[in-house]
Amino acid sequence: MITISTHRRTAALTIPLMLGAALTGCADKHLDYLTDYSNHRPLRVTGYPSTDSLEAVQKVVWRLADGDVDGLAALNTEGGDARPAARAWIKEYGKAARGEVSADFEEEFAVRQSVVLHFTGPSRTEEITARPGPHDTWGIVLVNPEPKDVKKSGPAPTTR
C-alpha cells in the first residue's frame, strides 16, 4: 500500500490553487485594461513610448474622461494625497479628454518620459512626466495642471 504524507498532499493541492489565483489576478488586470480600452476613444501617439509609459498615459486620459478622481490620484508616483490635484485635472481636462487626445512622447524611453498631451476642443496642451512608481508600476507626476493654450495659426498672409 502506498501512503502519501499529509505535507505532500497539502503541497500538491496548494500549488495549483496558488497558480490559479495568480493567473486569475493577471486575467482580471488584462480584462480591466481591455474594457477601458474599448470604452474610450483611441489615444493618438507620436514618439517612442515604452509599453508601461503608454499604458500609464492612456490610464490618465481614461480617468480624466471618466471623472475618476481616485483612479487618477492612484496614478501619482510622488506619494501623498493626490486627490486635490486629480480634481483640478478633471475640472480642467475632463470634458476635453472625452474627445480626441494625442500624446507626444518627446524622448526615447528612459527611466522617465516627458509627454505632451494635446486636447482637442479647448486647444490646450499639458506636459506630464511618466515614470515608474511604487511596486514597479508606472504612473505620472501628478501636480496641479498648468494648461497652455495653443494658438491656431490662420492662413499665411499673401503678398502681391
C-alpha positions as a printed Julia matrix, in Angstrom:
160×3 Matrix{Float64}:
   0.0    0.0     0.0
   1.3    3.44   -0.96
   0.86   6.25    1.52
   1.29   9.92    0.78
   2.27  12.23    3.59
  -0.1   14.97    4.62
   2.52  17.6     3.79
   2.94  16.35    0.25
  -0.82  16.17   -0.27
  -1.23  19.71    1.06
   1.59  20.97   -1.18
   0.13  19.15   -4.17
  -3.21  20.87   -3.65
  -1.84  24.29   -2.63
   0.43  24.89   -5.62
  -2.33  24.61   -8.28
  -4.6   26.83   -6.18
  -1.91  29.48   -5.86
  -1.14  29.37   -9.58
  -4.83  29.62  -10.4
  -5.23  32.64   -8.13
  -2.2   34.32   -9.69
  -3.46  33.71  -13.21
  -6.92  34.95  -12.29
  -5.39  38.17  -10.94
  -3.49  38.65  -14.2
  -6.6   37.92  -16.22
  -8.61  40.46  -14.22
  -5.97  43.16  -14.81
  -5.88  42.35  -18.52
  -9.68  42.32  -18.71
  -9.87  45.69  -16.92
  -7.41  47.13  -19.44
  -9.34  45.73  -22.41
 -12.6   47.1   -21.01
 -11.05  50.55  -20.52
  -9.55  50.4   -24.0
 -12.84  49.52  -25.67
 -14.83  52.12  -23.69
 -12.69  55.11  -24.68
 -11.58  56.88  -27.81
  -8.19  55.83  -29.13
  -5.21  57.84  -27.96
  -3.15  59.17  -30.84
   0.53  58.66  -30.13
   3.75  60.02  -31.59
   7.26  59.26  -30.44
   8.59  56.16  -28.77
   6.74  55.21  -25.61
   7.54  52.1   -23.65
   4.68  49.7   -23.06
   4.5   50.86  -19.42
   4.65  54.6   -20.12
   2.0   54.28  -22.84
  -0.3   52.34  -20.51
   0.14  54.96  -17.76
  -0.65  57.85  -20.11
  -3.68  56.01  -21.53
  -4.96  55.47  -18.0
  -4.52  59.17  -17.23
  -6.66  60.13  -20.21
  -9.26  57.46  -19.4
  -9.53  58.54  -15.74
  -9.89  62.16  -16.87
 -12.66  61.24  -19.31
 -14.46  59.21  -16.63
 -14.11  61.91  -13.96
 -12.45  59.28  -11.73
 -10.67  61.3    -9.04
  -9.47  58.29   -7.03
  -8.34  56.4   -10.14
  -6.36  59.4   -11.39
  -4.87  60.05   -7.94
  -3.78  56.39   -7.78
  -1.54  57.01  -10.82
   0.51  59.57   -8.88
   4.11  58.42   -8.38
   5.08  61.03   -5.8
   3.22  59.81   -2.71
   0.94  61.89   -0.51
  -2.67  62.83   -1.16
  -3.0   63.49   -4.9
  -6.8   63.86   -4.87
  -6.77  67.71   -4.88
  -4.51  67.71   -7.96
  -6.65  64.97   -9.56
  -9.8   67.07   -9.01
  -8.07  70.07  -10.62
  -7.03  67.95  -13.61
 -10.55  66.62  -14.07
 -12.02  70.11  -13.81
  -9.53  71.37  -16.4
  -9.46  68.45  -18.83
 -12.26  66.01  -18.01
 -14.6   67.1   -20.77
 -11.81  67.53  -23.32
 -10.48  64.03  -22.55
 -13.75  62.58  -23.88
 -12.78  63.87  -27.33
  -9.67  63.2   -29.33
  -6.44  63.35  -27.37
  -2.94  62.9   -28.67
   0.21  62.17  -26.71
   3.64  63.19  -27.94
   6.35  61.15  -26.22
   9.17  63.64  -26.54
  12.19  61.47  -25.91
  13.13  57.87  -26.31
  12.32  55.59  -23.43
  14.42  56.12  -20.34
  13.69  55.96  -16.63
  11.1   58.66  -17.24
   9.45  60.19  -20.28
   8.15  63.67  -20.93
   4.79  63.55  -22.67
   2.78  66.42  -24.09
  -0.97  65.8   -24.11
  -2.93  67.7   -26.77
  -6.65  68.04  -26.08
  -8.96  68.97  -28.93
 -11.82  71.34  -28.37
 -10.31  73.82  -25.97
  -7.0   73.52  -27.89
  -4.87  73.12  -24.82
  -1.77  71.15  -24.03
  -0.35  69.8   -20.81
   3.13  68.41  -20.28
   3.41  65.46  -17.92
   6.17  63.15  -16.76
   5.54  59.41  -16.93
   7.79  57.39  -14.62
   7.96  54.25  -12.54
   6.18  54.42   -9.21
   5.86  52.09   -6.27
   5.71  48.33   -6.86
   7.16  48.61  -10.4
   4.01  50.23  -11.78
   4.15  53.31  -13.97
   2.24  56.5   -13.36
   2.74  60.23  -13.64
   3.96  63.07  -11.51
   0.54  64.5   -10.66
   0.72  68.17   -9.78
  -1.82  70.91  -10.4
  -2.29  71.39  -14.13
  -0.71  74.31  -15.93
  -2.59  74.35  -19.24
  -1.05  76.09  -22.19
  -3.4   77.49  -24.79
  -2.46  76.59  -28.32
  -2.94  79.42  -30.72
  -4.36  78.25  -34.01
  -2.47  79.74  -36.86
  -4.55  81.11  -39.65
  -3.66  81.07  -43.31
  -0.34  82.62  -44.2
  -0.63  86.2   -45.38
  -0.31  86.63  -49.1
   1.86  89.31  -50.65
   1.48  90.77  -54.1
